[in-house]
Amino acid sequence: MASGVQSRAVDGAKARAIASKGADWRKPISEGSKGADKVRSVGCHARCSPIEPTEAQSTLREAVGVVWFEPHLATPKIWLARQFPGNSPNGNQILWASQNIDMLAWRAGAPGRDALVAQTLPYLFSQALTSGSNARPLLRRLFALREALHLLDYTDESISDFKVLLLRCFVSPHFLKAEEGRKLLALVLGVSEGLAREGLEFIRAQVGMMRGRRAAVVAYGEVVFRAWKDGGWVRGEIGEGFLQGMVEAAVHAADKEVAKAARRILWAFVEQKAVAGVEKLVFRLSEPVLFRSLQVANSNVRRNALHLLLDLFPLEDPDVTKDVNDPLLEKQFFLLDKLLMDDCPEIRAVTVEGICRILNQFWEVIPSPTISKKLSKIVDDMSKDSCNEVRLSTLNGLIYLLDNPQSHDILKVLLPRLSDMVSDPALSVRAAAVDLLLAIRDLRSFQYNKVVGLGTLLSSLADDHPRVAKKITELLIPSYFPSKLPLKEACARCIALIKRSPAAGARFCEFALSEGSSPRSLVEFIKVSITLALSPSGLNSAQTDGLVIASAKLIKSLSDEGSSLVALREYFTNAKLKLLFKTAVSGGAQAALLSMVPAISPDLCVLHIECMNIIVNAAVTSKQEECQEALLAAHKLVHLSGRSDEMFEELTNILQSKASYFSGMHGLEPPSCPVASTKRKKGKSLKKTPARYDDVDGNRSSTSVILSNEELTAVGGAAWQLNEILKAEEMRAAFLHSYAEIAFSSLKVISQVYIEQCLHFESLDLSPVFAYLSLATYSALQDVDQTDMSCSESTVVNQSLDHLLRCYDRFVNGSVTVSTDSTSTLNKNKKSAEHEHQQHVTPEGSPAEGTINVIMLGTSILKFIVDTTTIKLVNESKVRCVGFASSYTKYAVSAMKRHSEGSSFNGDDLKDILILTRSSFTYAAKLLHLVLASSTESSSPPEEAFLLANNLLDLVPAVESFAGPRFALTLVSVVKQWLPVLILGLGCRWLIGPESEMANKTCNLGDSDLPLWVAALAKNELFEAEEPREDDQSEQGNEHEESPSSRKLAETMVTLLRKGSPKILDSVGGILLSNLQLALQRAEHGIVLGLARFVCDKLLGSSSSSSSASQNLQLTRDSLRESFFEIDRHCKEDGRVDDECSRQQLESAKVLISSVLPYDACSQTS
């Protein structure tokens, strides 16, 4: 606030300074006039005998008399200003009073009033700029003095400060908001040619910066139009210069907001077409630019030109006859038809709405055949456009067109063709379709049910998004719950709706209160519905459930209505609630009834027995989908009633019983049985099941006993409920406090059996595994909160993770366990992965479904690893986790490779396994990122990180061979996001860690297999290099088939490597060349040539600078030299290369390598 006061003080001082020298640039009074003599005499008197401030009032009174009765002595006001400057005690009062004197003199038309202009105008303008919200009175004063602006000499150099003051007004919000201010700005543009040019430049600059400030741009348009209308020389400046620039900006601006602002400036002229000369001016400026721009290749220019055409339509020359303008009008319609089929969806959307706006405004003058053609095109074609925005614009345009009554006759015929749009895939389109029906409902000549059938509306009401369902309720409420009819009849209509479609009727009641129904009428309807549901009235079960669900939704909406709830509590007795629960059949109806108990009954235990029956019955079945909603409602009500311990005990008893049975069947350690909590009631302690085997090894598993599907899935319901309880924060703490240990030990046994048995069943409910992982996580987090220890100290998660990894490793790899020993894992081949199906698959199981179960399990474990590692619950097991991820990914690649040969997956199975693959890839890549990020210069990343990066890249060619290029490309879109991490993983052994260790490492892959992604990359290079002849094109094309997904991945990899650090490029180049040497040992000479092409041409480039570039890549340079010698030795030794084609491939590889190596590096072979 202080700074604002200072700025106003500075502006006031500046104004006084301007006023003090205003007599110099005021248009001069003739030297011989009497007034001039008086000015000199008064000024002399002021210098000789200054008056005291105490005489201010008498002096002011004297000045008023002089000005009013002797106008030629107006200069005493100047004398007053000099006698009492603004910083004197009475200075501001004197200045303000002097302005009042000027106003009186100006309004009275007193002779000599021109002498007051030089001091009054600067002061008032400066005050208006600095007065904030109080500027309106000052603007009125200035407007009253507007004629005085023409009395000043704007060519004088001393007026420059005042000109700056006037230009500041063009950016002042106070001038733009007030009508007087806009009129003053228009006058300012007409007082001086130089000032007009600067003012228009100010406006042009502001238009380019007015993003979203519509009011300011409209104000500028009004200012420019007023200036143009006032005439004079400024009209040519505006018409030839400023407006032409606005037309160019409206069409060619790259920013759509700038183009929109320019159109708003032009709109100030377009809406004043009736003013003489405006229409001709607009036509002359826009016609040469507009039609050409509508057909250019740039879609932004076409879009801008289209907007301008719609603003100017119809663009006609007012100086020619109708016969001349008709072809011009036809040309505009032709271009609009062409733009309806434009390649740019945004242009099509704008064109649709624009045509509807044109038809609405000019219906009478447009020929009927043209109207029919346009509307048929919009309804039949644009409503089925592939772009959501175009279909939305079709509906919005038709809603706008309905405002014209003359359009109703033809729309009655066309609109029924749009009935399918109520079921459009896009939510916004469905909502607009209902908006169209709402617009039709308000028209007497229309019936909305003839546009969209009632059955379609009810189906959408039952199943659609709340936004759409609410609009449909608004549409139907005058028919099915009208407020104008007696309440009894309104209730009967709503009951009829529920009988016809119970789901739709219940959804209708959900939004009835928000759409205007009174609470009193809704309470009465609830009573009628419940009475009808309890009476033997011949309703079927669906109708009865619909009445119960509708009543529950109404009660929920009335929860804030205290008086309504009082009446409902009196109506719903305990006996009535129990009877109503017996009447409700479906899970949805039971859930609705349980959810409304807290609102209408003070006794929350009234349905406790019913809730426990739901919980127990669902706990021993795997079909929770049918009763999930009722289960969650029962959980909540039991918890609110304070009897959650009973629910927890029932669920843990079921889990313990099944775990004990499984442990006896498989020789596992039975679950523990802790001491009963003091919270439990007597006689309700957990069951103690003795172990069936005295000597059991918890690490031993057996697949000799295969459980039935019913035995495995019997615990799914209890585990699913436990998982939901853990998700609910209000119940989680109570469960973890007393029941975590027994549940954890039970789920540990069950999860192990699930993992061992997962290949034997077509469908496996993994709820026990999910519950086991969730319980471990939440237990660890609770320990952290209670003990204030760091997350890394938690052992619960590490123990459960080690247990799962051991089980999964034994299952996937048989006797081979993922080890932290890098040498064993690096040299391990894929034979175990190739034969694992033969080890486990039995005739009872489906290979396809079994593979899905394994991948689903692996994905769940990976998610658990990533989540717990992110929040630092896993610390010491990171190496083992990376090893598991590598082993799992290797299994997935092997499984896809095997199934691609037999085609054992159907469409749904294929989709499921690909979704799981994308998810598991993301989790594994994030784990790799976490491990690499935690590595430091003193601690190298584990070798498993390198293996995991290779295996993850192998997924792309594996999915392509398994499911085809289309599915593989969807995986590539995910891989690209993590490709920098995978590249670092490939080179981590040479990039991260102590320099002494990195210097000693070599790219020796031993006898490991060639990665699939490397082979695919090499084959793509061969495919690109081959130019088959027409006669043998098919044969050569089959030899090296292109992999589109691998090619896209390789292109992205090359871009990242060439833009990134040379050290990363060096490490990846060394890895690829190590694979080249491995392929050479295996006599895969095509792979050798492909990798040589990729490294030399793509990574290093074949230009003359490649040789110097390779000098900075030590690892790559050494590998290139070694590869060159190895290839040369193979070519020279007898018997190593018998095939001439292979020899040519090796020679070509030598040439490529020598092209990027210095000459002396290859001279030893000559």
mmCIF file of C-alpha atoms in Angstrom, residues 402-640:
data_model
loop_
_atom_site.group_PDB
_atom_site.id
_atom_site.type_symbol
_atom_site.label_atom_id
_atom_site.label_comp_id
_atom_site.label_asym_id
_atom_site.label_seq_id
_atom_site.Cartn_x
_atom_site.Cartn_y
_atom_site.Cartn_z
ATOM 1 C CA LEU A 402 -33.386 -25.914 -32.487
ATOM 2 C CA ASP A 403 -33.652 -22.287 -31.385
ATOM 3 C CA ASN A 404 -35.007 -21.521 -34.869
ATOM 4 C CA PRO A 405 -38.634 -22.724 -35.032
ATOM 5 C CA GLN A 406 -38.453 -23.003 -38.826
ATOM 6 C CA SER A 407 -35.981 -25.877 -38.474
ATOM 7 C CA HIS A 408 -38.320 -28.130 -36.493
ATOM 8 C CA ASP A 409 -40.156 -29.695 -39.427
ATOM 9 C CA ILE A 410 -37.042 -31.111 -41.075
ATOM 10 C CA LEU A 411 -35.382 -32.001 -37.763
ATOM 11 C CA LYS A 412 -38.384 -34.146 -36.795
ATOM 12 C CA VAL A 413 -37.426 -36.390 -39.686
ATOM 13 C CA LEU A 414 -33.649 -36.330 -39.204
ATOM 14 C CA LEU A 415 -33.124 -36.488 -35.450
ATOM 15 C CA PRO A 416 -34.416 -40.073 -34.935
ATOM 16 C CA ARG A 417 -31.356 -41.179 -36.911
ATOM 17 C CA LEU A 418 -29.214 -40.041 -33.968
ATOM 18 C CA SER A 419 -30.763 -42.415 -31.433
ATOM 19 C CA ASP A 420 -27.559 -44.496 -31.233
ATOM 20 C CA MET A 421 -25.588 -41.514 -29.938
ATOM 21 C CA VAL A 422 -27.086 -42.028 -26.479
ATOM 22 C CA SER A 423 -24.880 -45.135 -26.368
ATOM 23 C CA ASP A 424 -21.779 -43.466 -27.867
ATOM 24 C CA PRO A 425 -18.400 -44.651 -26.488
ATOM 25 C CA ALA A 426 -17.472 -41.081 -25.469
ATOM 26 C CA LEU A 427 -18.985 -39.771 -22.239
ATOM 27 C CA SER A 428 -19.133 -36.180 -23.497
ATOM 28 C CA VAL A 429 -21.071 -37.277 -26.586
ATOM 29 C CA ARG A 430 -23.578 -39.274 -24.529
ATOM 30 C CA ALA A 431 -24.112 -36.307 -22.238
ATOM 31 C CA ALA A 432 -24.647 -34.002 -25.232
ATOM 32 C CA ALA A 433 -27.138 -36.481 -26.710
ATOM 33 C CA VAL A 434 -29.233 -36.209 -23.546
ATOM 34 C CA ASP A 435 -28.865 -32.418 -23.679
ATOM 35 C CA LEU A 436 -30.388 -32.583 -27.147
ATOM 36 C CA LEU A 437 -33.334 -34.535 -25.741
ATOM 37 C CA LEU A 438 -33.733 -31.964 -22.963
ATOM 38 C CA ALA A 439 -33.852 -29.210 -25.588
ATOM 39 C CA ILE A 440 -36.500 -31.194 -27.513
ATOM 40 C CA ARG A 441 -38.580 -31.788 -24.367
ATOM 41 C CA ASP A 442 -39.118 -28.054 -23.959
ATOM 42 C CA LEU A 443 -40.597 -27.772 -27.470
ATOM 43 C CA ARG A 444 -44.307 -28.417 -27.881
ATOM 44 C CA SER A 445 -43.952 -29.629 -31.445
ATOM 45 C CA PHE A 446 -41.440 -32.360 -30.482
ATOM 46 C CA GLN A 447 -41.605 -35.590 -28.515
ATOM 47 C CA TYR A 448 -38.231 -36.798 -27.268
ATOM 48 C CA ASN A 449 -39.352 -40.439 -27.041
ATOM 49 C CA LYS A 450 -39.739 -40.434 -30.821
ATOM 50 C CA VAL A 451 -36.082 -39.501 -31.164
ATOM 51 C CA VAL A 452 -34.751 -42.025 -28.627
ATOM 52 C CA GLY A 453 -36.863 -44.913 -27.410
ATOM 53 C CA LEU A 454 -37.726 -45.215 -23.742
ATOM 54 C CA GLY A 455 -36.036 -48.609 -23.530
ATOM 55 C CA THR A 456 -32.736 -47.139 -24.694
ATOM 56 C CA LEU A 457 -33.023 -44.304 -22.197
ATOM 57 C CA LEU A 458 -33.749 -46.663 -19.312
ATOM 58 C CA SER A 459 -30.802 -48.861 -20.259
ATOM 59 C CA SER A 460 -28.490 -45.832 -20.210
ATOM 60 C CA LEU A 461 -30.030 -44.626 -16.964
ATOM 61 C CA ALA A 462 -29.285 -47.957 -15.304
ATOM 62 C CA ASP A 463 -25.701 -48.424 -16.450
ATOM 63 C CA ASP A 464 -24.222 -45.103 -17.559
ATOM 64 C CA HIS A 465 -21.982 -42.571 -15.856
ATOM 65 C CA PRO A 466 -23.613 -40.456 -13.110
ATOM 66 C CA ARG A 467 -23.251 -37.368 -15.298
ATOM 67 C CA VAL A 468 -25.434 -38.970 -17.984
ATOM 68 C CA ALA A 469 -27.796 -40.670 -15.548
ATOM 69 C CA LYS A 470 -28.452 -37.343 -13.807
ATOM 70 C CA LYS A 471 -29.408 -35.711 -17.091
ATOM 71 C CA ILE A 472 -31.710 -38.612 -18.002
ATOM 72 C CA THR A 473 -33.356 -38.267 -14.590
ATOM 73 C CA GLU A 474 -33.915 -34.580 -15.328
ATOM 74 C CA LEU A 475 -35.473 -35.622 -18.634
ATOM 75 C CA LEU A 476 -37.815 -38.210 -17.128
ATOM 76 C CA ILE A 477 -38.810 -36.613 -13.844
ATOM 77 C CA PRO A 478 -41.721 -34.573 -15.262
ATOM 78 C CA SER A 479 -43.194 -37.839 -16.518
ATOM 79 C CA TYR A 480 -42.393 -40.298 -13.708
ATOM 80 C CA PHE A 481 -42.380 -38.150 -10.563
ATOM 81 C CA PRO A 482 -44.149 -34.899 -11.492
ATOM 82 C CA SER A 483 -44.541 -32.304 -8.783
ATOM 83 C CA LYS A 484 -47.740 -30.898 -10.314
ATOM 84 C CA LEU A 485 -49.743 -34.101 -9.872
ATOM 85 C CA PRO A 486 -51.127 -35.459 -6.585
ATOM 86 C CA LEU A 487 -48.494 -37.304 -4.550
ATOM 87 C CA LYS A 488 -50.296 -40.624 -4.795
ATOM 88 C CA GLU A 489 -50.333 -40.526 -8.589
ATOM 89 C CA ALA A 490 -46.684 -39.409 -8.716
ATOM 90 C CA CYS A 491 -45.678 -42.358 -6.518
ATOM 91 C CA ALA A 492 -47.685 -44.725 -8.717
ATOM 92 C CA ARG A 493 -45.823 -43.502 -11.803
ATOM 93 C CA CYS A 494 -42.418 -43.998 -10.171
ATOM 94 C CA ILE A 495 -43.445 -47.479 -8.982
ATOM 95 C CA ALA A 496 -44.420 -48.283 -12.572
ATOM 96 C CA LEU A 497 -40.964 -47.182 -13.708
ATOM 97 C CA ILE A 498 -39.289 -49.459 -11.151
ATOM 98 C CA LYS A 499 -41.470 -52.376 -12.184
ATOM 99 C CA ARG A 500 -40.544 -51.861 -15.823
ATOM 100 C CA SER A 501 -36.803 -51.531 -15.150
ATOM 101 C CA PRO A 502 -35.700 -52.046 -11.545
ATOM 102 C CA ALA A 503 -32.111 -50.941 -12.133
ATOM 103 C CA ALA A 504 -33.146 -47.802 -14.018
ATOM 104 C CA GLY A 505 -35.836 -46.993 -11.452
ATOM 105 C CA ALA A 506 -33.333 -47.245 -8.603
ATOM 106 C CA ARG A 507 -30.917 -44.946 -10.457
ATOM 107 C CA PHE A 508 -33.787 -42.537 -11.112
ATOM 108 C CA CYS A 509 -34.414 -42.308 -7.367
ATOM 109 C CA GLU A 510 -30.719 -41.664 -6.730
ATOM 110 C CA PHE A 511 -30.934 -38.268 -8.451
ATOM 111 C CA ALA A 512 -34.589 -37.397 -7.767
ATOM 112 C CA LEU A 513 -33.813 -35.050 -4.860
ATOM 113 C CA SER A 514 -31.119 -33.136 -6.746
ATOM 114 C CA GLU A 515 -33.507 -32.645 -9.668
ATOM 115 C CA GLY A 516 -36.113 -30.818 -7.622
ATOM 116 C CA SER A 517 -38.298 -33.406 -5.889
ATOM 117 C CA SER A 518 -39.339 -32.362 -2.392
ATOM 118 C CA PRO A 519 -38.024 -34.315 0.631
ATOM 119 C CA ARG A 520 -41.549 -34.776 1.965
ATOM 120 C CA SER A 521 -42.755 -36.441 -1.219
ATOM 121 C CA LEU A 522 -39.677 -38.681 -1.317
ATOM 122 C CA VAL A 523 -40.225 -39.838 2.265
ATOM 123 C CA GLU A 524 -43.775 -40.767 1.350
ATOM 124 C CA PHE A 525 -42.536 -42.642 -1.705
ATOM 125 C CA ILE A 526 -40.084 -44.638 0.455
ATOM 126 C CA LYS A 527 -42.933 -45.749 2.693
ATOM 127 C CA VAL A 528 -45.037 -46.757 -0.303
ATOM 128 C CA SER A 529 -42.120 -48.688 -1.844
ATOM 129 C CA ILE A 530 -41.243 -50.618 1.311
ATOM 130 C CA THR A 531 -44.870 -51.445 1.973
ATOM 131 C CA LEU A 532 -45.222 -52.768 -1.551
ATOM 132 C CA ALA A 533 -41.973 -54.764 -1.261
ATOM 133 C CA LEU A 534 -43.161 -56.466 1.941
ATOM 134 C CA SER A 535 -46.640 -57.224 0.684
ATOM 135 C CA PRO A 536 -47.499 -60.370 -1.337
ATOM 136 C CA SER A 537 -48.419 -58.280 -4.357
ATOM 137 C CA GLY A 538 -47.142 -60.554 -7.078
ATOM 138 C CA LEU A 539 -43.831 -58.743 -7.639
ATOM 139 C CA ASN A 540 -40.921 -60.789 -8.896
ATOM 140 C CA SER A 541 -37.607 -60.811 -7.056
ATOM 141 C CA ALA A 542 -35.977 -58.264 -9.376
ATOM 142 C CA GLN A 543 -38.810 -55.781 -8.834
ATOM 143 C CA THR A 544 -38.704 -56.267 -5.085
ATOM 144 C CA ASP A 545 -34.956 -55.738 -5.029
ATOM 145 C CA GLY A 546 -35.399 -52.669 -7.208
ATOM 146 C CA LEU A 547 -37.802 -51.148 -4.669
ATOM 147 C CA VAL A 548 -35.363 -51.835 -1.822
ATOM 148 C CA ILE A 549 -32.370 -50.380 -3.720
ATOM 149 C CA ALA A 550 -34.394 -47.330 -4.776
ATOM 150 C CA SER A 551 -35.438 -46.695 -1.167
ATOM 151 C CA ALA A 552 -31.822 -47.035 0.015
ATOM 152 C CA LYS A 553 -30.620 -44.510 -2.559
ATOM 153 C CA LEU A 554 -33.321 -42.066 -1.535
ATOM 154 C CA ILE A 555 -32.408 -42.462 2.143
ATOM 155 C CA LYS A 556 -28.774 -41.760 1.297
ATOM 156 C CA SER A 557 -29.735 -38.589 -0.561
ATOM 157 C CA LEU A 558 -31.911 -37.525 2.396
ATOM 158 C CA SER A 559 -29.120 -38.033 4.944
ATOM 159 C CA ASP A 560 -28.780 -34.263 5.432
ATOM 160 C CA GLU A 561 -32.512 -33.776 5.931
ATOM 161 C CA GLY A 562 -32.994 -34.128 9.697
ATOM 162 C CA SER A 563 -36.795 -34.012 9.733
ATOM 163 C CA SER A 564 -37.024 -36.613 6.986
ATOM 164 C CA LEU A 565 -34.760 -39.028 8.881
ATOM 165 C CA VAL A 566 -36.880 -38.689 12.026
ATOM 166 C CA ALA A 567 -39.953 -39.809 10.116
ATOM 167 C CA LEU A 568 -38.052 -42.708 8.559
ATOM 168 C CA ARG A 569 -36.686 -43.897 11.920
ATOM 169 C CA GLU A 570 -40.228 -44.104 13.221
ATOM 170 C CA TYR A 571 -41.284 -46.111 10.180
ATOM 171 C CA PHE A 572 -38.402 -48.632 10.044
ATOM 172 C CA THR A 573 -38.751 -50.830 13.110
ATOM 173 C CA ASN A 574 -36.324 -53.661 13.871
ATOM 174 C CA ALA A 575 -38.880 -56.256 12.900
ATOM 175 C CA LYS A 576 -39.536 -54.528 9.607
ATOM 176 C CA LEU A 577 -35.815 -54.398 8.821
ATOM 177 C CA LYS A 578 -35.365 -58.106 9.526
ATOM 178 C CA LEU A 579 -38.384 -58.965 7.388
ATOM 179 C CA LEU A 580 -37.124 -56.706 4.618
ATOM 180 C CA PHE A 581 -33.711 -58.428 4.672
ATOM 181 C CA LYS A 582 -35.410 -61.775 4.138
ATOM 182 C CA THR A 583 -37.288 -60.271 1.201
ATOM 183 C CA ALA A 584 -34.137 -58.923 -0.488
ATOM 184 C CA VAL A 585 -32.705 -61.609 -2.769
ATOM 185 C CA SER A 586 -29.784 -60.150 -4.698
ATOM 186 C CA GLY A 587 -26.493 -59.087 -3.213
ATOM 187 C CA GLY A 588 -27.085 -55.535 -4.405
ATOM 188 C CA ALA A 589 -30.392 -55.338 -2.522
ATOM 189 C CA GLN A 590 -28.827 -56.742 0.639
ATOM 190 C CA ALA A 591 -25.955 -54.288 0.375
ATOM 191 C CA ALA A 592 -28.386 -51.404 -0.085
ATOM 192 C CA LEU A 593 -30.385 -52.459 2.955
ATOM 193 C CA LEU A 594 -27.282 -52.830 5.145
ATOM 194 C CA SER A 595 -25.949 -49.467 4.027
ATOM 195 C CA MET A 596 -29.097 -47.628 5.102
ATOM 196 C CA VAL A 597 -29.271 -49.169 8.595
ATOM 197 C CA PRO A 598 -26.937 -46.572 10.230
ATOM 198 C CA ALA A 599 -29.196 -43.757 8.993
ATOM 199 C CA ILE A 600 -32.587 -45.170 9.971
ATOM 200 C CA SER A 601 -31.990 -47.406 13.007
ATOM 201 C CA PRO A 602 -30.432 -46.561 16.396
ATOM 202 C CA ASP A 603 -29.710 -50.274 16.918
ATOM 203 C CA LEU A 604 -26.750 -51.083 14.673
ATOM 204 C CA CYS A 605 -26.773 -54.729 15.745
ATOM 205 C CA VAL A 606 -30.262 -55.324 14.424
ATOM 206 C CA LEU A 607 -28.910 -57.285 11.422
ATOM 207 C CA HIS A 608 -25.705 -58.617 12.996
ATOM 208 C CA ILE A 609 -26.626 -62.274 12.559
ATOM 209 C CA GLU A 610 -27.504 -61.680 8.918
ATOM 210 C CA CYS A 611 -24.186 -59.905 8.374
ATOM 211 C CA MET A 612 -22.209 -62.765 9.897
ATOM 212 C CA ASN A 613 -24.053 -65.269 7.728
ATOM 213 C CA ILE A 614 -23.064 -63.314 4.618
ATOM 214 C CA ILE A 615 -19.433 -63.173 5.745
ATOM 215 C CA VAL A 616 -19.129 -66.851 6.662
ATOM 216 C CA ASN A 617 -20.962 -68.149 3.606
ATOM 217 C CA ALA A 618 -18.793 -66.090 1.262
ATOM 218 C CA ALA A 619 -15.607 -67.093 3.066
ATOM 219 C CA VAL A 620 -15.769 -70.709 1.914
ATOM 220 C CA THR A 621 -16.361 -70.017 -1.770
ATOM 221 C CA SER A 622 -14.311 -68.408 -4.487
ATOM 222 C CA LYS A 623 -17.277 -66.688 -6.159
ATOM 223 C CA GLN A 624 -16.996 -63.391 -4.315
ATOM 224 C CA GLU A 625 -17.965 -61.418 -7.426
ATOM 225 C CA GLU A 626 -21.634 -62.175 -6.870
ATOM 226 C CA CYS A 627 -21.686 -60.850 -3.309
ATOM 227 C CA GLN A 628 -18.792 -58.404 -3.046
ATOM 228 C CA GLU A 629 -21.035 -55.398 -2.575
ATOM 229 C CA ALA A 630 -23.020 -57.100 0.198
ATOM 230 C CA LEU A 631 -19.787 -58.291 1.849
ATOM 231 C CA LEU A 632 -18.298 -54.818 2.016
ATOM 232 C CA ALA A 633 -21.545 -53.426 3.432
ATOM 233 C CA ALA A 634 -21.632 -56.241 6.030
ATOM 234 C CA HIS A 635 -18.011 -55.532 7.023
ATOM 235 C CA LYS A 636 -18.785 -51.871 7.544
ATOM 236 C CA LEU A 637 -21.960 -52.465 9.559
ATOM 237 C CA VAL A 638 -20.319 -55.076 11.809
ATOM 238 C CA HIS A 639 -17.436 -52.697 12.463
ATOM 239 C CA LEU A 640 -19.806 -49.802 13.239
#
